[in-house]
Amino acid sequence: MTLKIGVIGTGAIGREHIRRITNNLSGGKIVAVTDVNSEAAKAAVEQFQLDAEVYPDDKTLIASENVDAILVTSWGPAHQQSVMAGIEAGKYVFCEKPLATTAEGCMEIVQAEVKHGRRLVQVGFMRRYDSGYQQLKEAIDNRFIGEPLMIRCAHRNPEVNDSYTTDMAITDTLIHEIDVLHWLVNDDYKSVQVAYPKKTRHASSHLRDPQVVTLETQGGILINAEIFVNCKYGYDIQCEVIGEEGIVKLPEVASLQYRKNGQLGTHILMDWKDRFLDAYDRELQDFMDSIRTTGEPQGPTAWDGYIAAVTADACVKAQDSGQHEAVELGEKPELYRGTVNRGVQV
Ligand SMILES: NC(=O)C1=CN([C@@H]2O[C@H](COP(=O)(O)OP(=O)(O)OC[C@H]3O[C@@H](n4cnc5c(N)ncnc54)[C@H](O)[C@@H]3O)[C@@H](O)[C@H]2O)C=CC1
Ligand SMILES: O=C1[C@H](O)[C@H](O)[C@@H](O)[C@H](O)[C@H]1O
């Protein structure tokens, strides 16, 4: 059975996902697209030679009997409406981060999915599918370094444009670490704090960059997370877990080593699209395969989207307060317990 997919938002990542589903992956077909910029939707059909219909909006696309599943790749503030409409129509939903821009919005989605009675939603937290993070998780789960005690990580972008704001360092960028790190150590967050090192001259006048976020888990693990979105040298994701008997570290991205002009070196990626290319493929292939084989997506859940939103809210509060801010989650619904969430029984 081929999963018939409608795409809501044919911008950068929407087109990337259309490309991979159409050209690289198996089991899915793009049959519908929509974008508030209708020319962008038409251009996507043309670019990928899709046998797909252009719809005027998300609601009409979701209502189509020819659509089994939707990909929500619009701007973050538009996600909640499309996800809620997808659930109400009984459609499978793959939603790019954020699931919703507020914790309350994520909880509304959780409650709608619980009321529906089975999982429909997967959130695009692709780092759980990255081979480096999966190797880290296997080592931690197998107690290779004993109990994890601390984590040091860095999320560095070469540059961002003037529309990028201080809170986006949390809600748009650190949200990836927020999701992958509690999954990595299988431990919820307790509190967060934000500090500001000396500012880089390469940041816009309104942007505080870099930032350092300290997260503490319920089990006492301390996480030092650097966010530096104008680092200039490359797109660089680092993660090191320090345990009782050793250290495990995210492997460097494989790259040719060269000796030339008296220099020895390797190249560093400059773009997130390239750094997580395989992870994006694997998360979407898993979405389609899981629906076909189990009737439900098995990837990051709407509850994971809620955890990310609650934690991001606490971080944004800490950006202004400079204090430790508590992370307070509700009770996890039964629907999300016992979920095989990419290698961990939760
Ligand atoms: N998982 C990841 O690594 C990444 C995730 N993202 C997320 O994906 C989403 C899209 O990001 P980009 O593709 O970079 O943005 P973009 O601006 O390139 O594309 C968004 C598209 O959605 C359209 N759109 C906005 N509101 C809409 C609505 N209500 N209905 C239909 N179309 C609508 C816009 O016209 C635009 O064409 C964001 O939530 C972003 O956080 C983006 C980049 C990487
Ligand atoms: O979601 C993304 C990208 O995947 C990058 O990892 C981030 O650096 C970027 O800020 C965000 O839009």
mmCIF file of C-alpha atoms and ligand atoms in Angstrom:
data_model
loop_
_atom_site.group_PDB
_atom_site.id
_atom_site.type_symbol
_atom_site.label_atom_id
_atom_site.label_comp_id
_atom_site.label_asym_id
_atom_site.label_seq_id
_atom_site.Cartn_x
_atom_site.Cartn_y
_atom_site.Cartn_z
ATOM 1 C CA MET A 1 0.000 0.000 0.000
ATOM 2 C CA THR A 2 1.453 3.343 -1.022
ATOM 3 C CA LEU A 3 0.862 6.136 1.497
ATOM 4 C CA LYS A 4 -0.737 9.087 -0.308
ATOM 5 C CA ILE A 5 0.775 12.242 1.158
ATOM 6 C CA GLY A 6 -0.287 15.888 1.099
ATOM 7 C CA VAL A 7 2.320 18.583 1.816
ATOM 8 C CA ILE A 8 1.337 21.773 3.649
ATOM 9 C CA GLY A 9 4.097 24.312 3.028
ATOM 10 C CA THR A 10 6.357 23.918 -0.025
ATOM 11 C CA GLY A 11 9.297 25.990 1.205
ATOM 12 C CA ALA A 12 12.827 24.871 2.005
ATOM 13 C CA ILE A 13 12.256 21.733 4.045
ATOM 14 C CA GLY A 14 8.917 20.993 2.385
ATOM 15 C CA ARG A 15 10.669 20.716 -0.970
ATOM 16 C CA GLU A 16 13.486 18.696 0.616
ATOM 17 C CA HIS A 17 10.967 16.178 1.974
ATOM 18 C CA ILE A 18 9.085 16.084 -1.362
ATOM 19 C CA ARG A 19 12.398 15.331 -3.093
ATOM 20 C CA ARG A 20 13.359 12.514 -0.744
ATOM 21 C CA ILE A 21 9.908 10.878 -0.703
ATOM 22 C CA THR A 22 9.676 11.122 -4.507
ATOM 23 C CA ASN A 23 13.241 10.155 -5.459
ATOM 24 C CA ASN A 24 14.908 8.316 -2.564
ATOM 25 C CA LEU A 25 12.386 6.642 -0.289
ATOM 26 C CA SER A 26 9.803 3.906 -0.823
ATOM 27 C CA GLY A 27 6.142 3.498 0.108
ATOM 28 C CA GLY A 28 4.961 7.086 -0.262
ATOM 29 C CA LYS A 29 3.633 9.315 -3.027
ATOM 30 C CA ILE A 30 3.048 13.065 -2.990
ATOM 31 C CA VAL A 31 -0.518 13.478 -4.264
ATOM 32 C CA ALA A 32 -1.353 16.961 -2.929
ATOM 33 C CA VAL A 33 0.398 20.221 -2.099
ATOM 34 C CA THR A 34 -0.687 23.580 -0.723
ATOM 35 C CA ASP A 35 1.068 26.797 0.238
ATOM 36 C CA VAL A 36 -0.232 30.267 1.130
ATOM 37 C CA ASN A 37 2.029 31.289 -1.713
ATOM 38 C CA SER A 38 0.232 29.313 -4.431
ATOM 39 C CA GLU A 39 3.071 29.954 -6.888
ATOM 40 C CA ALA A 40 5.403 28.072 -4.519
ATOM 41 C CA ALA A 41 3.026 25.102 -4.522
ATOM 42 C CA LYS A 42 2.798 25.077 -8.317
ATOM 43 C CA ALA A 43 6.589 25.423 -8.571
ATOM 44 C CA ALA A 44 7.068 22.361 -6.366
ATOM 45 C CA VAL A 45 4.791 20.275 -8.625
ATOM 46 C CA GLU A 46 6.773 21.461 -11.635
ATOM 47 C CA GLN A 47 10.214 21.041 -10.024
ATOM 48 C CA PHE A 48 9.627 17.419 -9.052
ATOM 49 C CA GLN A 49 7.244 16.538 -11.899
ATOM 50 C CA LEU A 50 4.654 15.471 -9.327
ATOM 51 C CA ASP A 51 1.360 13.782 -10.176
ATOM 52 C CA ALA A 52 -0.181 15.962 -7.488
ATOM 53 C CA GLU A 53 -3.077 18.410 -7.101
ATOM 54 C CA VAL A 54 -2.552 21.956 -5.815
ATOM 55 C CA TYR A 55 -5.070 22.812 -3.081
ATOM 56 C CA PRO A 56 -6.064 26.322 -1.977
ATOM 57 C CA ASP A 57 -5.412 25.680 1.718
ATOM 58 C CA ASP A 58 -4.631 23.069 4.384
ATOM 59 C CA LYS A 59 -8.263 22.375 5.234
ATOM 60 C CA THR A 60 -9.279 21.421 1.703
ATOM 61 C CA LEU A 61 -6.129 19.320 1.267
ATOM 62 C CA ILE A 62 -6.778 17.480 4.547
ATOM 63 C CA ALA A 63 -10.429 16.890 3.574
ATOM 64 C CA SER A 64 -9.413 15.178 0.322
ATOM 65 C CA GLU A 65 -10.258 11.444 0.264
ATOM 66 C CA ASN A 66 -7.116 11.001 -1.828
ATOM 67 C CA VAL A 67 -4.882 12.035 1.097
ATOM 68 C CA ASP A 68 -3.883 9.437 3.731
ATOM 69 C CA ALA A 69 -1.219 11.496 5.497
ATOM 70 C CA ILE A 70 -0.052 15.112 5.724
ATOM 71 C CA LEU A 71 3.409 16.649 5.997
ATOM 72 C CA VAL A 72 3.235 19.921 7.961
ATOM 73 C CA THR A 73 6.196 21.987 6.738
ATOM 74 C CA SER A 74 4.711 25.457 6.986
ATOM 75 C CA TRP A 75 5.858 28.217 9.366
ATOM 76 C CA GLY A 76 5.781 27.198 13.026
ATOM 77 C CA PRO A 77 2.768 29.336 14.050
ATOM 78 C CA ALA A 78 0.662 27.561 11.391
ATOM 79 C CA HIS A 79 1.428 24.026 12.566
ATOM 80 C CA GLN A 80 -1.158 23.647 15.327
ATOM 81 C CA GLN A 81 -4.146 24.367 13.059
ATOM 82 C CA SER A 82 -3.027 21.870 10.418
ATOM 83 C CA VAL A 83 -2.139 19.163 12.955
ATOM 84 C CA MET A 84 -5.470 19.540 14.766
ATOM 85 C CA ALA A 85 -7.371 19.408 11.459
ATOM 86 C CA GLY A 86 -5.381 16.324 10.440
ATOM 87 C CA ILE A 87 -6.214 14.507 13.685
ATOM 88 C CA GLU A 88 -9.892 15.458 13.450
ATOM 89 C CA ALA A 89 -9.965 14.024 9.914
ATOM 90 C CA GLY A 90 -8.200 10.831 11.056
ATOM 91 C CA LYS A 91 -5.161 11.517 8.851
ATOM 92 C CA TYR A 92 -1.590 10.556 9.733
ATOM 93 C CA VAL A 93 0.515 13.644 10.484
ATOM 94 C CA PHE A 94 4.238 14.248 10.142
ATOM 95 C CA CYS A 95 4.847 17.682 11.647
ATOM 96 C CA GLU A 96 8.123 19.548 11.467
ATOM 97 C CA LYS A 97 9.274 21.175 14.710
ATOM 98 C CA PRO A 98 7.718 22.885 16.517
ATOM 99 C CA LEU A 99 4.559 20.819 16.978
ATOM 100 C CA ALA A 100 2.995 24.075 18.166
ATOM 101 C CA THR A 101 4.540 27.331 19.323
ATOM 102 C CA THR A 102 3.144 27.037 22.867
ATOM 103 C CA ALA A 103 2.958 24.245 25.457
ATOM 104 C CA GLU A 104 -0.790 24.816 25.630
ATOM 105 C CA GLY A 105 -1.070 24.293 21.895
ATOM 106 C CA CYS A 106 0.935 21.071 22.118
ATOM 107 C CA MET A 107 -1.287 19.859 24.968
ATOM 108 C CA GLU A 108 -4.391 20.520 22.839
ATOM 109 C CA ILE A 109 -2.866 18.296 20.156
ATOM 110 C CA VAL A 110 -2.011 15.597 22.731
ATOM 111 C CA GLN A 111 -5.564 15.674 24.065
ATOM 112 C CA ALA A 112 -7.030 15.462 20.552
ATOM 113 C CA GLU A 113 -4.820 12.450 19.714
ATOM 114 C CA VAL A 114 -5.681 10.727 23.017
ATOM 115 C CA LYS A 115 -9.386 11.308 22.277
ATOM 116 C CA HIS A 116 -8.866 9.820 18.796
ATOM 117 C CA GLY A 117 -7.546 6.708 20.588
ATOM 118 C CA ARG A 118 -4.459 5.778 18.573
ATOM 119 C CA ARG A 119 -1.260 7.506 17.448
ATOM 120 C CA LEU A 120 -1.435 9.574 14.266
ATOM 121 C CA VAL A 121 1.301 12.151 14.844
ATOM 122 C CA GLN A 122 5.090 12.036 14.423
ATOM 123 C CA VAL A 123 7.201 15.142 15.104
ATOM 124 C CA GLY A 124 10.257 15.882 12.922
ATOM 125 C CA PHE A 125 12.901 15.517 15.623
ATOM 126 C CA MET A 126 15.273 13.855 13.167
ATOM 127 C CA ARG A 127 18.379 13.727 15.384
ATOM 128 C CA ARG A 128 17.027 10.551 17.006
ATOM 129 C CA TYR A 129 17.569 8.942 13.576
ATOM 130 C CA ASP A 130 21.123 10.290 13.152
ATOM 131 C CA SER A 131 23.592 7.399 13.280
ATOM 132 C CA GLY A 132 25.944 9.321 15.578
ATOM 133 C CA TYR A 133 23.221 9.997 18.166
ATOM 134 C CA GLN A 134 22.016 6.392 17.868
ATOM 135 C CA GLN A 135 25.556 5.182 18.644
ATOM 136 C CA LEU A 136 25.618 7.491 21.671
ATOM 137 C CA LYS A 137 22.278 6.094 22.848
ATOM 138 C CA GLU A 138 23.370 2.486 22.410
ATOM 139 C CA ALA A 139 26.519 3.129 24.488
ATOM 140 C CA ILE A 140 24.505 4.842 27.240
ATOM 141 C CA ASP A 141 21.752 2.197 27.260
ATOM 142 C CA ASN A 142 24.448 -0.531 27.459
ATOM 143 C CA ARG A 143 26.126 1.337 30.387
ATOM 144 C CA PHE A 144 29.381 1.431 28.420
ATOM 145 C CA ILE A 145 30.492 4.473 30.456
ATOM 146 C CA GLY A 146 28.465 3.693 33.565
ATOM 147 C CA GLU A 147 25.825 6.218 34.603
ATOM 148 C CA PRO A 148 25.887 9.465 32.539
ATOM 149 C CA LEU A 149 26.796 12.399 34.844
ATOM 150 C CA MET A 150 27.227 15.406 32.519
ATOM 151 C CA ILE A 151 26.708 16.413 28.885
ATOM 152 C CA ARG A 152 28.542 19.118 26.961
ATOM 153 C CA CYS A 153 27.038 20.079 23.605
ATOM 154 C CA ALA A 154 27.174 22.854 21.026
ATOM 155 C CA HIS A 155 24.818 23.895 18.254
ATOM 156 C CA ARG A 156 26.688 26.230 15.907
ATOM 157 C CA ASN A 157 25.381 27.859 12.715
ATOM 158 C CA PRO A 158 27.693 29.835 10.417
ATOM 159 C CA GLU A 159 25.269 32.794 10.418
ATOM 160 C CA VAL A 160 21.604 33.752 10.691
ATOM 161 C CA ASN A 161 19.714 36.660 9.088
ATOM 162 C CA ASP A 162 18.464 39.806 10.810
ATOM 163 C CA SER A 163 14.976 38.309 11.370
ATOM 164 C CA TYR A 164 16.476 35.763 13.787
ATOM 165 C CA THR A 165 15.736 36.771 17.395
ATOM 166 C CA THR A 166 17.212 35.864 20.797
ATOM 167 C CA ASP A 167 14.282 33.593 21.724
ATOM 168 C CA MET A 168 14.631 31.704 18.403
ATOM 169 C CA ALA A 169 17.975 30.399 19.656
ATOM 170 C CA ILE A 170 15.779 28.315 21.964
ATOM 171 C CA THR A 171 12.515 27.759 20.064
ATOM 172 C CA ASP A 172 14.029 27.229 16.599
ATOM 173 C CA THR A 173 17.557 26.013 17.254
ATOM 174 C CA LEU A 174 18.163 24.506 20.720
ATOM 175 C CA ILE A 175 14.811 22.680 20.429
ATOM 176 C CA HIS A 176 16.767 19.900 18.681
ATOM 177 C CA GLU A 177 19.062 19.396 21.672
ATOM 178 C CA ILE A 178 16.099 19.768 24.043
ATOM 179 C CA ASP A 179 14.431 16.796 22.356
ATOM 180 C CA VAL A 180 17.410 14.551 21.653
ATOM 181 C CA LEU A 181 19.141 14.879 25.038
ATOM 182 C CA HIS A 182 16.310 13.713 27.321
ATOM 183 C CA TRP A 183 15.772 10.852 24.853
ATOM 184 C CA LEU A 184 19.507 10.071 24.958
ATOM 185 C CA VAL A 185 19.644 9.691 28.765
ATOM 186 C CA ASN A 186 15.992 8.675 29.220
ATOM 187 C CA ASP A 187 15.531 11.294 31.944
ATOM 188 C CA ASP A 188 13.147 14.277 32.066
ATOM 189 C CA TYR A 189 14.274 17.848 32.692
ATOM 190 C CA LYS A 190 13.974 19.481 36.134
ATOM 191 C CA SER A 191 15.229 23.042 35.562
ATOM 192 C CA VAL A 192 17.060 25.333 33.142
ATOM 193 C CA GLN A 193 19.214 28.490 33.315
ATOM 194 C CA VAL A 194 20.615 30.784 30.603
ATOM 195 C CA ALA A 195 23.868 32.798 30.595
ATOM 196 C CA TYR A 196 25.307 35.176 28.007
ATOM 197 C CA PRO A 197 29.041 35.126 27.231
ATOM 198 C CA LYS A 198 30.716 38.066 25.513
ATOM 199 C CA LYS A 199 28.701 38.908 22.372
ATOM 200 C CA THR A 200 30.154 38.300 18.919
ATOM 201 C CA ARG A 201 30.457 41.350 16.701
ATOM 202 C CA HIS A 202 28.951 39.251 13.904
ATOM 203 C CA ALA A 203 25.504 39.150 15.581
ATOM 204 C CA SER A 204 22.705 41.624 14.716
ATOM 205 C CA SER A 205 22.345 44.447 17.239
ATOM 206 C CA HIS A 206 19.160 42.922 18.726
ATOM 207 C CA LEU A 207 20.500 39.357 18.978
ATOM 208 C CA ARG A 208 22.272 37.965 22.032
ATOM 209 C CA ASP A 209 24.767 35.487 20.580
ATOM 210 C CA PRO A 210 26.263 33.152 21.767
ATOM 211 C CA GLN A 211 24.140 31.794 24.611
ATOM 212 C CA VAL A 212 24.862 29.040 27.136
ATOM 213 C CA VAL A 213 21.963 27.023 28.539
ATOM 214 C CA THR A 214 22.365 24.794 31.598
ATOM 215 C CA LEU A 215 19.751 22.060 31.920
ATOM 216 C CA GLU A 216 19.428 19.756 34.935
ATOM 217 C CA THR A 217 17.571 16.458 34.675
ATOM 218 C CA GLN A 218 15.383 14.884 37.363
ATOM 219 C CA GLY A 219 18.189 12.357 37.927
ATOM 220 C CA GLY A 220 20.787 15.099 38.474
ATOM 221 C CA ILE A 221 22.583 15.065 35.091
ATOM 222 C CA LEU A 222 23.958 18.544 34.284
ATOM 223 C CA ILE A 223 23.896 19.615 30.620
ATOM 224 C CA ASN A 224 25.937 22.552 29.309
ATOM 225 C CA ALA A 225 24.512 23.541 25.924
ATOM 226 C CA GLU A 226 26.149 26.248 23.780
ATOM 227 C CA ILE A 227 24.136 27.968 21.063
ATOM 228 C CA PHE A 228 26.252 30.031 18.666
ATOM 229 C CA VAL A 229 24.429 31.014 15.485
ATOM 230 C CA ASN A 230 27.050 33.338 13.980
ATOM 231 C CA CYS A 231 30.157 31.182 14.462
ATOM 232 C CA LYS A 232 31.221 31.875 10.828
ATOM 233 C CA TYR A 233 33.352 28.708 10.382
ATOM 234 C CA GLY A 234 30.604 26.159 9.676
ATOM 235 C CA TYR A 235 27.511 24.204 10.722
ATOM 236 C CA ASP A 236 28.893 22.301 13.677
ATOM 237 C CA ILE A 237 26.968 20.022 16.058
ATOM 238 C CA GLN A 238 28.918 18.660 19.038
ATOM 239 C CA CYS A 239 27.781 16.379 21.863
ATOM 240 C CA GLU A 240 29.880 14.691 24.571
ATOM 241 C CA VAL A 241 28.471 12.543 27.389
ATOM 242 C CA ILE A 242 30.678 12.174 30.493
ATOM 243 C CA GLY A 243 29.937 9.055 32.559
ATOM 244 C CA GLU A 244 31.198 7.337 35.701
ATOM 245 C CA GLU A 245 33.780 5.261 33.793
ATOM 246 C CA GLY A 246 34.334 7.012 30.486
ATOM 247 C CA ILE A 247 33.237 9.474 27.825
ATOM 248 C CA VAL A 248 31.312 9.007 24.555
ATOM 249 C CA LYS A 249 31.306 11.760 21.912
ATOM 250 C CA LEU A 250 29.338 12.381 18.738
ATOM 251 C CA PRO A 251 31.621 11.361 15.843
ATOM 252 C CA GLU A 252 32.871 14.096 13.530
ATOM 253 C CA VAL A 253 31.149 14.040 10.142
ATOM 254 C CA ALA A 254 33.251 11.893 7.788
ATOM 255 C CA SER A 255 35.177 14.145 5.444
ATOM 256 C CA LEU A 256 38.169 13.799 3.120
ATOM 257 C CA GLN A 257 41.480 14.650 4.784
ATOM 258 C CA TYR A 258 43.702 16.763 2.553
ATOM 259 C CA ARG A 259 47.368 17.865 2.509
ATOM 260 C CA LYS A 260 47.860 20.850 0.263
ATOM 261 C CA ASN A 261 49.833 24.080 0.172
ATOM 262 C CA GLY A 262 51.574 23.216 3.423
ATOM 263 C CA GLN A 263 48.244 22.497 5.144
ATOM 264 C CA LEU A 264 46.622 19.365 6.608
ATOM 265 C CA GLY A 265 42.855 19.496 7.150
ATOM 266 C CA THR A 266 39.267 18.345 6.446
ATOM 267 C CA HIS A 267 36.159 20.189 5.334
ATOM 268 C CA ILE A 268 33.362 21.260 7.706
ATOM 269 C CA LEU A 269 29.746 21.259 6.525
ATOM 270 C CA MET A 270 28.091 24.654 6.176
ATOM 271 C CA ASP A 271 24.399 23.637 5.972
ATOM 272 C CA TRP A 272 21.942 21.730 8.226
ATOM 273 C CA LYS A 273 20.406 20.081 5.123
ATOM 274 C CA ASP A 274 23.696 18.200 4.560
ATOM 275 C CA ARG A 275 24.529 17.441 8.199
ATOM 276 C CA PHE A 276 21.309 15.459 8.805
ATOM 277 C CA LEU A 277 20.625 14.230 5.268
ATOM 278 C CA ASP A 278 20.450 10.547 6.271
ATOM 279 C CA ALA A 279 18.470 11.273 9.431
ATOM 280 C CA TYR A 280 15.749 13.084 7.456
ATOM 281 C CA ASP A 281 15.557 10.119 5.069
ATOM 282 C CA ARG A 282 15.342 7.624 7.948
ATOM 283 C CA GLU A 283 12.709 9.521 9.952
ATOM 284 C CA LEU A 284 10.371 9.754 6.954
ATOM 285 C CA GLN A 285 10.995 6.159 5.833
ATOM 286 C CA ASP A 286 10.241 5.038 9.398
ATOM 287 C CA PHE A 287 7.042 7.152 9.393
ATOM 288 C CA MET A 288 5.805 5.436 6.229
ATOM 289 C CA ASP A 289 7.018 1.937 7.158
ATOM 290 C CA SER A 290 5.531 2.058 10.669
ATOM 291 C CA ILE A 291 2.148 3.186 9.370
ATOM 292 C CA ARG A 292 2.173 0.405 6.780
ATOM 293 C CA THR A 293 3.279 -2.340 9.212
ATOM 294 C CA THR A 294 1.695 -1.310 12.552
ATOM 295 C CA GLY A 295 -0.989 1.199 11.636
ATOM 296 C CA GLU A 296 0.727 3.903 13.727
ATOM 297 C CA PRO A 297 3.863 6.071 13.418
ATOM 298 C CA GLN A 298 6.587 4.977 15.890
ATOM 299 C CA GLY A 299 8.781 8.071 15.887
ATOM 300 C CA PRO A 300 8.840 11.086 18.214
ATOM 301 C CA THR A 301 5.328 11.628 19.549
ATOM 302 C CA ALA A 302 3.070 14.586 20.183
ATOM 303 C CA TRP A 303 4.018 14.134 23.857
ATOM 304 C CA ASP A 304 7.687 14.638 22.846
ATOM 305 C CA GLY A 305 6.543 17.814 21.076
ATOM 306 C CA TYR A 306 4.872 18.897 24.337
ATOM 307 C CA ILE A 307 8.032 18.182 26.393
ATOM 308 C CA ALA A 308 10.045 20.283 23.944
ATOM 309 C CA ALA A 309 7.576 23.174 24.155
ATOM 310 C CA VAL A 310 7.402 23.190 27.985
ATOM 311 C CA THR A 311 11.197 23.077 28.227
ATOM 312 C CA ALA A 312 11.635 25.769 25.564
ATOM 313 C CA ASP A 313 9.167 28.004 27.435
ATOM 314 C CA ALA A 314 11.259 27.603 30.602
ATOM 315 C CA CYS A 315 14.442 28.450 28.658
ATOM 316 C CA VAL A 316 12.881 31.586 27.142
ATOM 317 C CA LYS A 317 11.748 32.633 30.641
ATOM 318 C CA ALA A 318 15.295 32.023 31.898
ATOM 319 C CA GLN A 319 16.709 34.166 29.072
ATOM 320 C CA ASP A 320 15.089 37.160 30.765
ATOM 321 C CA SER A 321 15.240 36.133 34.441
ATOM 322 C CA GLY A 322 18.805 34.813 34.563
ATOM 323 C CA GLN A 323 17.469 32.431 37.202
ATOM 324 C CA HIS A 324 16.925 28.673 37.364
ATOM 325 C CA GLU A 325 13.470 28.085 35.860
ATOM 326 C CA ALA A 326 11.538 24.884 36.631
ATOM 327 C CA VAL A 327 10.391 22.488 33.903
ATOM 328 C CA GLU A 328 6.987 21.146 34.990
ATOM 329 C CA LEU A 329 5.318 18.505 32.823
ATOM 330 C CA GLY A 330 1.834 17.032 33.155
ATOM 331 C CA GLU A 331 1.093 13.334 33.574
ATOM 332 C CA LYS A 332 2.081 11.325 30.461
ATOM 333 C CA PRO A 333 -1.068 9.814 28.916
ATOM 334 C CA GLU A 334 -1.247 6.018 28.564
ATOM 335 C CA LEU A 335 -1.218 6.409 24.761
ATOM 336 C CA TYR A 336 2.445 7.419 24.932
ATOM 337 C CA ARG A 337 3.656 4.850 27.443
ATOM 338 C CA GLY A 338 5.223 1.681 26.119
ATOM 339 C CA THR A 339 6.014 3.526 22.885
ATOM 340 C CA VAL A 340 9.058 2.126 21.166
ATOM 341 C CA ASN A 341 10.501 5.553 20.566
ATOM 342 C CA ARG A 342 13.462 4.777 18.298
ATOM 343 C CA GLY A 343 15.134 2.243 20.545
ATOM 344 C CA VAL A 344 13.840 3.137 23.992
ATOM 345 C CA GLN A 345 10.798 1.738 25.833
ATOM 346 C CA VAL A 346 9.147 4.743 27.465
HETATM 347 N N1 LIG B 1 13.963 19.552 11.288
HETATM 348 C C1 LIG B 1 14.784 20.471 10.832
HETATM 349 O O1 LIG B 1 16.012 20.331 10.882
HETATM 350 C C2 LIG B 1 14.228 21.702 10.219
HETATM 351 C C3 LIG B 1 12.938 22.087 10.490
HETATM 352 N N2 LIG B 1 12.444 23.223 9.961
HETATM 353 C C4 LIG B 1 11.072 23.627 10.319
HETATM 354 O O2 LIG B 1 10.230 23.460 9.170
HETATM 355 C C5 LIG B 1 9.279 24.509 9.102
HETATM 356 C C6 LIG B 1 9.442 25.226 7.763
HETATM 357 O O3 LIG B 1 10.735 25.785 7.732
HETATM 358 P P1 LIG B 1 11.379 26.261 6.330
HETATM 359 O O4 LIG B 1 11.081 25.250 5.265
HETATM 360 O O5 LIG B 1 12.798 26.618 6.593
HETATM 361 O O6 LIG B 1 10.526 27.594 6.035
HETATM 362 P P2 LIG B 1 10.209 28.275 4.623
HETATM 363 O O7 LIG B 1 9.833 29.684 4.933
HETATM 364 O O8 LIG B 1 11.299 27.997 3.658
HETATM 365 O O9 LIG B 1 8.916 27.461 4.102
HETATM 366 C C7 LIG B 1 7.692 27.541 4.771
HETATM 367 C C8 LIG B 1 6.604 27.533 3.690
HETATM 368 O O10 LIG B 1 5.335 27.415 4.329
HETATM 369 C C9 LIG B 1 4.437 28.307 3.704
HETATM 370 N N3 LIG B 1 3.366 28.569 4.659
HETATM 371 C C10 LIG B 1 3.403 29.362 5.760
HETATM 372 N N4 LIG B 1 2.212 29.307 6.405
HETATM 373 C C11 LIG B 1 1.424 28.452 5.709
HETATM 374 C C12 LIG B 1 0.096 27.963 5.880
HETATM 375 N N5 LIG B 1 -0.662 28.366 6.918
HETATM 376 N N6 LIG B 1 -0.377 27.060 4.979
HETATM 377 C C13 LIG B 1 0.383 26.666 3.934
HETATM 378 N N7 LIG B 1 1.649 27.091 3.713
HETATM 379 C C14 LIG B 1 2.159 27.980 4.605
HETATM 380 C C15 LIG B 1 5.253 29.510 3.298
HETATM 381 O O11 LIG B 1 4.648 30.235 2.247
HETATM 382 C C16 LIG B 1 6.564 28.826 2.862
HETATM 383 O O12 LIG B 1 6.544 28.509 1.491
HETATM 384 C C17 LIG B 1 9.530 25.398 10.322
HETATM 385 O O13 LIG B 1 8.649 25.036 11.366
HETATM 386 C C18 LIG B 1 10.978 25.063 10.716
HETATM 387 O O14 LIG B 1 11.200 25.196 12.117
HETATM 388 C C19 LIG B 1 13.173 24.004 9.098
HETATM 389 C C20 LIG B 1 14.455 23.646 8.801
HETATM 390 C C21 LIG B 1 15.091 22.479 9.343
HETATM 391 O O1 LIG B 2 15.736 23.255 12.457
HETATM 392 C C1 LIG B 2 16.703 23.937 12.183
HETATM 393 C C2 LIG B 2 17.866 23.400 11.473
HETATM 394 O O2 LIG B 2 17.773 21.992 11.376
HETATM 395 C C3 LIG B 2 19.166 23.687 12.151
HETATM 396 O O3 LIG B 2 19.567 22.549 12.874
HETATM 397 C C4 LIG B 2 19.117 24.801 13.101
HETATM 398 O O4 LIG B 2 20.413 25.257 13.273
HETATM 399 C C5 LIG B 2 18.190 25.867 12.636
HETATM 400 O O5 LIG B 2 18.249 26.956 13.527
HETATM 401 C C6 LIG B 2 16.770 25.327 12.604
HETATM 402 O O6 LIG B 2 15.952 26.076 11.734
#
